[in-house]
Amino acid sequence: MPLRRLLIALLICLPLAAAAAEAPAAPSPSYRKAEPAVENAARVVPQPFAARYRLEVSGWPSTSVEHRLSRDGGSWHSEMSAAIAVARGEERSRFMIKDQGVRSLQYISGYSLLGLGGDYRLAPDDLAVLPDRQAALFELSRRVIDGTCRDSCDIRYQNHRGREERMAYQVLGPESLSLPAGEFEALAVEVTEPDKPERHLVFHFHPEVPGLMLAVEYHRDGERRSRLSLSRLSLGE
């Protein structure tokens, strides 16, 4: 896996669409019209959590990924960070949960590859139409838990540069998982880029805690290239 794509894969923030230097591709006409992440709102009640994952990437030593969701008054903060070998990355998002879905307020990210990298910010005006990808990941899990999509659906969001991305997802159903953190029931969902059928992600979300991933697998050309699995979990403030 190239280092640039490995760095993005560390964050597991819908990484198939997150290659740092690529503009978004237009969706295939065979896919239904994409709906903004602010529509089809779920009704699941969120709760704070702190999670640690073990990330295994083919050809690289395993590492840890930290993910925290916390509440500050009327807004929520999602933070994710990871580092491996010569690469590191982190993202932070602040958003509100409205009746019609998430509303991003601020997004900050930083990446470093071989000592070179950059910092990115999206202000409220930049996020007026589409959410950032941390908020979109939270909204995706809410949709899956709430059952608002029962077939193949799309979700739109902005990458770290503010470029629109579109992903198709399909709910696969419940699964039982044996993870380093214990035994869990999960809801599985497959996420793909419309024009890259050789790549896909399988997310396993907690069925009662929005935003909490239990496991994520990245597949390419019929092979699993990386796996994220929950190793520690703390619920509540």
PDB file of C-alpha atoms in Angstrom, residues 46-235:
ATOM      1  CA  PRO A  46     -25.762   9.423  21.064  1.00  0.00           C
ATOM      2  CA  GLN A  47     -23.459   8.987  24.046  1.00  0.00           C
ATOM      3  CA  PRO A  48     -19.802   9.853  24.676  1.00  0.00           C
ATOM      4  CA  PHE A  49     -17.130   7.179  24.301  1.00  0.00           C
ATOM      5  CA  ALA A  50     -13.383   6.683  24.120  1.00  0.00           C
ATOM      6  CA  ALA A  51     -12.184   3.823  21.917  1.00  0.00           C
ATOM      7  CA  ARG A  52      -8.813   2.364  21.028  1.00  0.00           C
ATOM      8  CA  TYR A  53      -8.314   0.138  18.004  1.00  0.00           C
ATOM      9  CA  ARG A  54      -5.607  -2.145  16.714  1.00  0.00           C
ATOM     10  CA  LEU A  55      -4.841  -1.419  13.074  1.00  0.00           C
ATOM     11  CA  GLU A  56      -3.260  -4.151  10.984  1.00  0.00           C
ATOM     12  CA  VAL A  57      -2.061  -3.150   7.515  1.00  0.00           C
ATOM     13  CA  SER A  58      -0.531  -5.635   5.099  1.00  0.00           C
ATOM     14  CA  GLY A  59       3.252  -5.165   5.009  1.00  0.00           C
ATOM     15  CA  TRP A  60       3.379  -2.835   8.029  1.00  0.00           C
ATOM     16  CA  PRO A  61       3.634  -3.349  11.804  1.00  0.00           C
ATOM     17  CA  SER A  62       0.346  -3.047  13.691  1.00  0.00           C
ATOM     18  CA  THR A  63      -0.414   0.215  15.477  1.00  0.00           C
ATOM     19  CA  SER A  64      -3.122   1.850  17.582  1.00  0.00           C
ATOM     20  CA  VAL A  65      -5.854   4.273  16.528  1.00  0.00           C
ATOM     21  CA  GLU A  66      -7.583   6.502  19.083  1.00  0.00           C
ATOM     22  CA  HIS A  67     -11.181   7.640  18.624  1.00  0.00           C
ATOM     23  CA  ARG A  68     -13.149   9.802  21.053  1.00  0.00           C
ATOM     24  CA  LEU A  69     -16.652  11.265  20.940  1.00  0.00           C
ATOM     25  CA  SER A  70     -17.446  13.869  23.606  1.00  0.00           C
ATOM     26  CA  ARG A  71     -20.123  16.458  24.276  1.00  0.00           C
ATOM     27  CA  ASP A  72     -19.636  20.172  24.967  1.00  0.00           C
ATOM     28  CA  GLY A  73     -22.925  21.905  25.660  1.00  0.00           C
ATOM     29  CA  GLY A  74     -25.062  21.674  22.550  1.00  0.00           C
ATOM     30  CA  SER A  75     -22.324  20.338  20.245  1.00  0.00           C
ATOM     31  CA  TRP A  76     -20.369  17.116  19.861  1.00  0.00           C
ATOM     32  CA  HIS A  77     -16.652  16.597  19.228  1.00  0.00           C
ATOM     33  CA  SER A  78     -15.223  13.665  17.286  1.00  0.00           C
ATOM     34  CA  GLU A  79     -11.447  13.153  17.421  1.00  0.00           C
ATOM     35  CA  MET A  80      -9.369  10.486  15.684  1.00  0.00           C
ATOM     36  CA  SER A  81      -5.581  10.050  15.600  1.00  0.00           C
ATOM     37  CA  ALA A  82      -3.036   7.449  14.574  1.00  0.00           C
ATOM     38  CA  ALA A  83       0.651   7.019  13.706  1.00  0.00           C
ATOM     39  CA  ILE A  84       2.665   4.303  12.026  1.00  0.00           C
ATOM     40  CA  ALA A  85       6.318   4.193  10.946  1.00  0.00           C
ATOM     41  CA  VAL A  86       6.920   7.443   9.006  1.00  0.00           C
ATOM     42  CA  ALA A  87       3.311   8.630   8.894  1.00  0.00           C
ATOM     43  CA  ARG A  88       0.874  10.191  11.345  1.00  0.00           C
ATOM     44  CA  GLY A  89      -2.527  11.808  11.105  1.00  0.00           C
ATOM     45  CA  GLU A  90      -5.273  13.338  13.215  1.00  0.00           C
ATOM     46  CA  GLU A  91      -8.708  14.814  12.677  1.00  0.00           C
ATOM     47  CA  ARG A  92     -11.108  16.781  14.861  1.00  0.00           C
ATOM     48  CA  SER A  93     -14.693  17.709  14.112  1.00  0.00           C
ATOM     49  CA  ARG A  94     -17.323  19.690  16.005  1.00  0.00           C
ATOM     50  CA  PHE A  95     -20.950  19.264  14.976  1.00  0.00           C
ATOM     51  CA  MET A  96     -24.511  19.588  16.179  1.00  0.00           C
ATOM     52  CA  ILE A  97     -27.290  17.026  15.904  1.00  0.00           C
ATOM     53  CA  LYS A  98     -30.501  18.444  14.493  1.00  0.00           C
ATOM     54  CA  ASP A  99     -33.858  16.805  13.773  1.00  0.00           C
ATOM     55  CA  GLN A 100     -32.867  16.592  10.102  1.00  0.00           C
ATOM     56  CA  GLY A 101     -29.316  15.284  10.741  1.00  0.00           C
ATOM     57  CA  VAL A 102     -25.821  16.499  11.600  1.00  0.00           C
ATOM     58  CA  ARG A 103     -24.648  20.078  11.104  1.00  0.00           C
ATOM     59  CA  SER A 104     -20.868  20.509  11.013  1.00  0.00           C
ATOM     60  CA  LEU A 105     -19.450  23.548  12.796  1.00  0.00           C
ATOM     61  CA  GLN A 106     -15.674  23.129  12.510  1.00  0.00           C
ATOM     62  CA  TYR A 107     -13.135  20.664  11.148  1.00  0.00           C
ATOM     63  CA  ILE A 108      -9.368  20.530  11.772  1.00  0.00           C
ATOM     64  CA  SER A 109      -6.885  17.929  10.514  1.00  0.00           C
ATOM     65  CA  GLY A 110      -3.141  17.428  10.258  1.00  0.00           C
ATOM     66  CA  TYR A 111      -1.009  14.909   8.381  1.00  0.00           C
ATOM     67  CA  SER A 112       2.678  14.144   8.172  1.00  0.00           C
ATOM     68  CA  LEU A 113       4.436  11.815   5.741  1.00  0.00           C
ATOM     69  CA  LEU A 114       8.236  11.396   5.899  1.00  0.00           C
ATOM     70  CA  GLY A 115       8.382  14.633   7.885  1.00  0.00           C
ATOM     71  CA  LEU A 116       6.292  16.546   5.330  1.00  0.00           C
ATOM     72  CA  GLY A 117       2.605  17.270   5.612  1.00  0.00           C
ATOM     73  CA  GLY A 118       0.014  19.925   6.155  1.00  0.00           C
ATOM     74  CA  ASP A 119      -2.785  21.244   8.314  1.00  0.00           C
ATOM     75  CA  TYR A 120      -6.330  21.807   7.090  1.00  0.00           C
ATOM     76  CA  ARG A 121      -9.345  23.675   8.458  1.00  0.00           C
ATOM     77  CA  LEU A 122     -12.977  24.014   7.434  1.00  0.00           C
ATOM     78  CA  ALA A 123     -14.919  26.878   9.036  1.00  0.00           C
ATOM     79  CA  PRO A 124     -18.698  27.058   9.578  1.00  0.00           C
ATOM     80  CA  ASP A 125     -19.233  28.846   6.256  1.00  0.00           C
ATOM     81  CA  ASP A 126     -17.340  26.075   4.456  1.00  0.00           C
ATOM     82  CA  LEU A 127     -19.570  23.455   6.100  1.00  0.00           C
ATOM     83  CA  ALA A 128     -22.937  25.125   5.503  1.00  0.00           C
ATOM     84  CA  VAL A 129     -24.094  22.578   2.906  1.00  0.00           C
ATOM     85  CA  LEU A 130     -22.168  19.342   3.491  1.00  0.00           C
ATOM     86  CA  PRO A 131     -20.611  17.916   6.682  1.00  0.00           C
ATOM     87  CA  ASP A 132     -16.959  17.007   7.138  1.00  0.00           C
ATOM     88  CA  ARG A 133     -16.075  13.323   7.002  1.00  0.00           C
ATOM     89  CA  GLN A 134     -15.874  12.803  10.783  1.00  0.00           C
ATOM     90  CA  ALA A 135     -19.430  14.106  11.138  1.00  0.00           C
ATOM     91  CA  ALA A 136     -20.467  12.096   8.063  1.00  0.00           C
ATOM     92  CA  LEU A 137     -19.054   8.916   9.624  1.00  0.00           C
ATOM     93  CA  PHE A 138     -21.187   9.576  12.711  1.00  0.00           C
ATOM     94  CA  GLU A 139     -24.243  10.223  10.540  1.00  0.00           C
ATOM     95  CA  LEU A 140     -23.618   7.049   8.528  1.00  0.00           C
ATOM     96  CA  SER A 141     -23.658   4.970  11.711  1.00  0.00           C
ATOM     97  CA  ARG A 142     -26.898   6.658  12.833  1.00  0.00           C
ATOM     98  CA  ARG A 143     -28.554   5.843   9.517  1.00  0.00           C
ATOM     99  CA  VAL A 144     -27.445   2.226   9.754  1.00  0.00           C
ATOM    100  CA  ILE A 145     -28.603   1.848  13.368  1.00  0.00           C
ATOM    101  CA  ASP A 146     -31.919   3.578  12.715  1.00  0.00           C
ATOM    102  CA  GLY A 147     -32.596   1.568   9.562  1.00  0.00           C
ATOM    103  CA  THR A 148     -33.277   4.595   7.344  1.00  0.00           C
ATOM    104  CA  CYS A 149     -31.554   2.825   4.437  1.00  0.00           C
ATOM    105  CA  ARG A 150     -32.631  -0.712   3.632  1.00  0.00           C
ATOM    106  CA  ASP A 151     -31.134  -0.997   0.152  1.00  0.00           C
ATOM    107  CA  SER A 152     -28.238   0.805  -1.549  1.00  0.00           C
ATOM    108  CA  CYS A 153     -27.900   4.461  -0.517  1.00  0.00           C
ATOM    109  CA  ASP A 154     -25.441   7.310  -0.979  1.00  0.00           C
ATOM    110  CA  ILE A 155     -23.900   9.801   1.425  1.00  0.00           C
ATOM    111  CA  ARG A 156     -22.183  13.096   0.589  1.00  0.00           C
ATOM    112  CA  TYR A 157     -19.567  14.927   2.620  1.00  0.00           C
ATOM    113  CA  GLN A 158     -16.406  17.064   2.306  1.00  0.00           C
ATOM    114  CA  ASN A 159     -12.870  15.755   2.531  1.00  0.00           C
ATOM    115  CA  HIS A 160     -10.130  17.568   4.428  1.00  0.00           C
ATOM    116  CA  ARG A 161      -9.622  19.975   1.506  1.00  0.00           C
ATOM    117  CA  GLY A 162     -13.314  20.874   1.317  1.00  0.00           C
ATOM    118  CA  ARG A 163     -13.950  18.850  -1.837  1.00  0.00           C
ATOM    119  CA  GLU A 164     -17.228  17.008  -2.156  1.00  0.00           C
ATOM    120  CA  GLU A 165     -17.092  13.217  -1.918  1.00  0.00           C
ATOM    121  CA  ARG A 166     -19.816  10.669  -2.574  1.00  0.00           C
ATOM    122  CA  MET A 167     -19.922   7.123  -1.275  1.00  0.00           C
ATOM    123  CA  ALA A 168     -22.428   4.327  -1.789  1.00  0.00           C
ATOM    124  CA  TYR A 169     -23.290   2.097   1.143  1.00  0.00           C
ATOM    125  CA  GLN A 170     -25.363  -1.022   1.639  1.00  0.00           C
ATOM    126  CA  VAL A 171     -26.426  -2.499   4.976  1.00  0.00           C
ATOM    127  CA  LEU A 172     -25.386  -6.146   5.227  1.00  0.00           C
ATOM    128  CA  GLY A 173     -27.098  -6.966   8.526  1.00  0.00           C
ATOM    129  CA  PRO A 174     -26.193  -8.067  12.069  1.00  0.00           C
ATOM    130  CA  GLU A 175     -23.032 -10.029  12.870  1.00  0.00           C
ATOM    131  CA  SER A 176     -21.348 -11.414  15.988  1.00  0.00           C
ATOM    132  CA  LEU A 177     -17.720 -10.341  16.477  1.00  0.00           C
ATOM    133  CA  SER A 178     -14.917 -11.622  18.674  1.00  0.00           C
ATOM    134  CA  LEU A 179     -12.531  -8.696  19.209  1.00  0.00           C
ATOM    135  CA  PRO A 180      -9.591  -7.889  21.514  1.00  0.00           C
ATOM    136  CA  ALA A 181     -12.059  -5.812  23.586  1.00  0.00           C
ATOM    137  CA  GLY A 182     -14.537  -8.697  23.919  1.00  0.00           C
ATOM    138  CA  GLU A 183     -17.595 -10.194  22.251  1.00  0.00           C
ATOM    139  CA  PHE A 184     -19.984  -7.813  20.464  1.00  0.00           C
ATOM    140  CA  GLU A 185     -23.056  -7.788  18.290  1.00  0.00           C
ATOM    141  CA  ALA A 186     -22.562  -5.451  15.339  1.00  0.00           C
ATOM    142  CA  LEU A 187     -24.312  -4.019  12.293  1.00  0.00           C
ATOM    143  CA  ALA A 188     -22.278  -4.503   9.115  1.00  0.00           C
ATOM    144  CA  VAL A 189     -22.359  -2.075   6.187  1.00  0.00           C
ATOM    145  CA  GLU A 190     -20.387  -2.121   2.937  1.00  0.00           C
ATOM    146  CA  VAL A 191     -19.075   1.210   1.606  1.00  0.00           C
ATOM    147  CA  THR A 192     -17.790   1.690  -1.949  1.00  0.00           C
ATOM    148  CA  GLU A 193     -16.778   4.363  -4.431  1.00  0.00           C
ATOM    149  CA  PRO A 194     -19.113   4.160  -7.446  1.00  0.00           C
ATOM    150  CA  ASP A 195     -16.250   4.208  -9.985  1.00  0.00           C
ATOM    151  CA  LYS A 196     -13.847   1.939  -8.055  1.00  0.00           C
ATOM    152  CA  PRO A 197     -15.654  -1.420  -7.625  1.00  0.00           C
ATOM    153  CA  GLU A 198     -12.368  -3.209  -6.885  1.00  0.00           C
ATOM    154  CA  ARG A 199     -12.160  -1.394  -3.538  1.00  0.00           C
ATOM    155  CA  HIS A 200     -14.576  -1.505  -0.654  1.00  0.00           C
ATOM    156  CA  LEU A 201     -14.814  -1.115   3.106  1.00  0.00           C
ATOM    157  CA  VAL A 202     -16.890  -3.148   5.532  1.00  0.00           C
ATOM    158  CA  PHE A 203     -17.769  -1.207   8.679  1.00  0.00           C
ATOM    159  CA  HIS A 204     -19.085  -2.968  11.777  1.00  0.00           C
ATOM    160  CA  PHE A 205     -20.953  -0.422  13.907  1.00  0.00           C
ATOM    161  CA  HIS A 206     -22.129  -0.796  17.478  1.00  0.00           C
ATOM    162  CA  PRO A 207     -25.935  -1.270  17.291  1.00  0.00           C
ATOM    163  CA  GLU A 208     -26.677   1.122  20.182  1.00  0.00           C
ATOM    164  CA  VAL A 209     -23.839   3.696  20.236  1.00  0.00           C
ATOM    165  CA  PRO A 210     -23.795   6.043  17.197  1.00  0.00           C
ATOM    166  CA  GLY A 211     -20.351   6.758  15.816  1.00  0.00           C
ATOM    167  CA  LEU A 212     -18.709   3.773  17.498  1.00  0.00           C
ATOM    168  CA  MET A 213     -16.947   1.416  15.101  1.00  0.00           C
ATOM    169  CA  LEU A 214     -16.281  -2.106  16.342  1.00  0.00           C
ATOM    170  CA  ALA A 215     -14.258  -3.200  13.325  1.00  0.00           C
ATOM    171  CA  VAL A 216     -13.444  -2.004   9.799  1.00  0.00           C
ATOM    172  CA  GLU A 217     -11.956  -3.991   6.909  1.00  0.00           C
ATOM    173  CA  TYR A 218     -10.473  -2.551   3.721  1.00  0.00           C
ATOM    174  CA  HIS A 219     -10.584  -4.850   0.670  1.00  0.00           C
ATOM    175  CA  ARG A 220      -8.966  -4.345  -2.706  1.00  0.00           C
ATOM    176  CA  ASP A 221      -8.830  -6.698  -5.723  1.00  0.00           C
ATOM    177  CA  GLY A 222     -10.475  -9.444  -3.712  1.00  0.00           C
ATOM    178  CA  GLU A 223      -7.972  -9.290  -0.833  1.00  0.00           C
ATOM    179  CA  ARG A 224      -8.244  -7.811   2.622  1.00  0.00           C
ATOM    180  CA  ARG A 225      -5.506  -5.164   2.883  1.00  0.00           C
ATOM    181  CA  SER A 226      -6.143  -3.838   6.399  1.00  0.00           C
ATOM    182  CA  ARG A 227      -8.310  -4.411   9.466  1.00  0.00           C
ATOM    183  CA  LEU A 228      -9.248  -2.189  12.379  1.00  0.00           C
ATOM    184  CA  SER A 229     -10.510  -3.953  15.519  1.00  0.00           C
ATOM    185  CA  LEU A 230     -11.651  -2.547  18.873  1.00  0.00           C
ATOM    186  CA  SER A 231      -9.158  -3.214  21.669  1.00  0.00           C
ATOM    187  CA  ARG A 232     -10.452  -0.928  24.442  1.00  0.00           C
ATOM    188  CA  LEU A 233     -13.733   0.873  25.102  1.00  0.00           C
ATOM    189  CA  SER A 234     -14.942   3.321  27.724  1.00  0.00           C
ATOM    190  CA  LEU A 235     -18.541   4.594  27.574  1.00  0.00           C
TER     191      LEU A 235
END
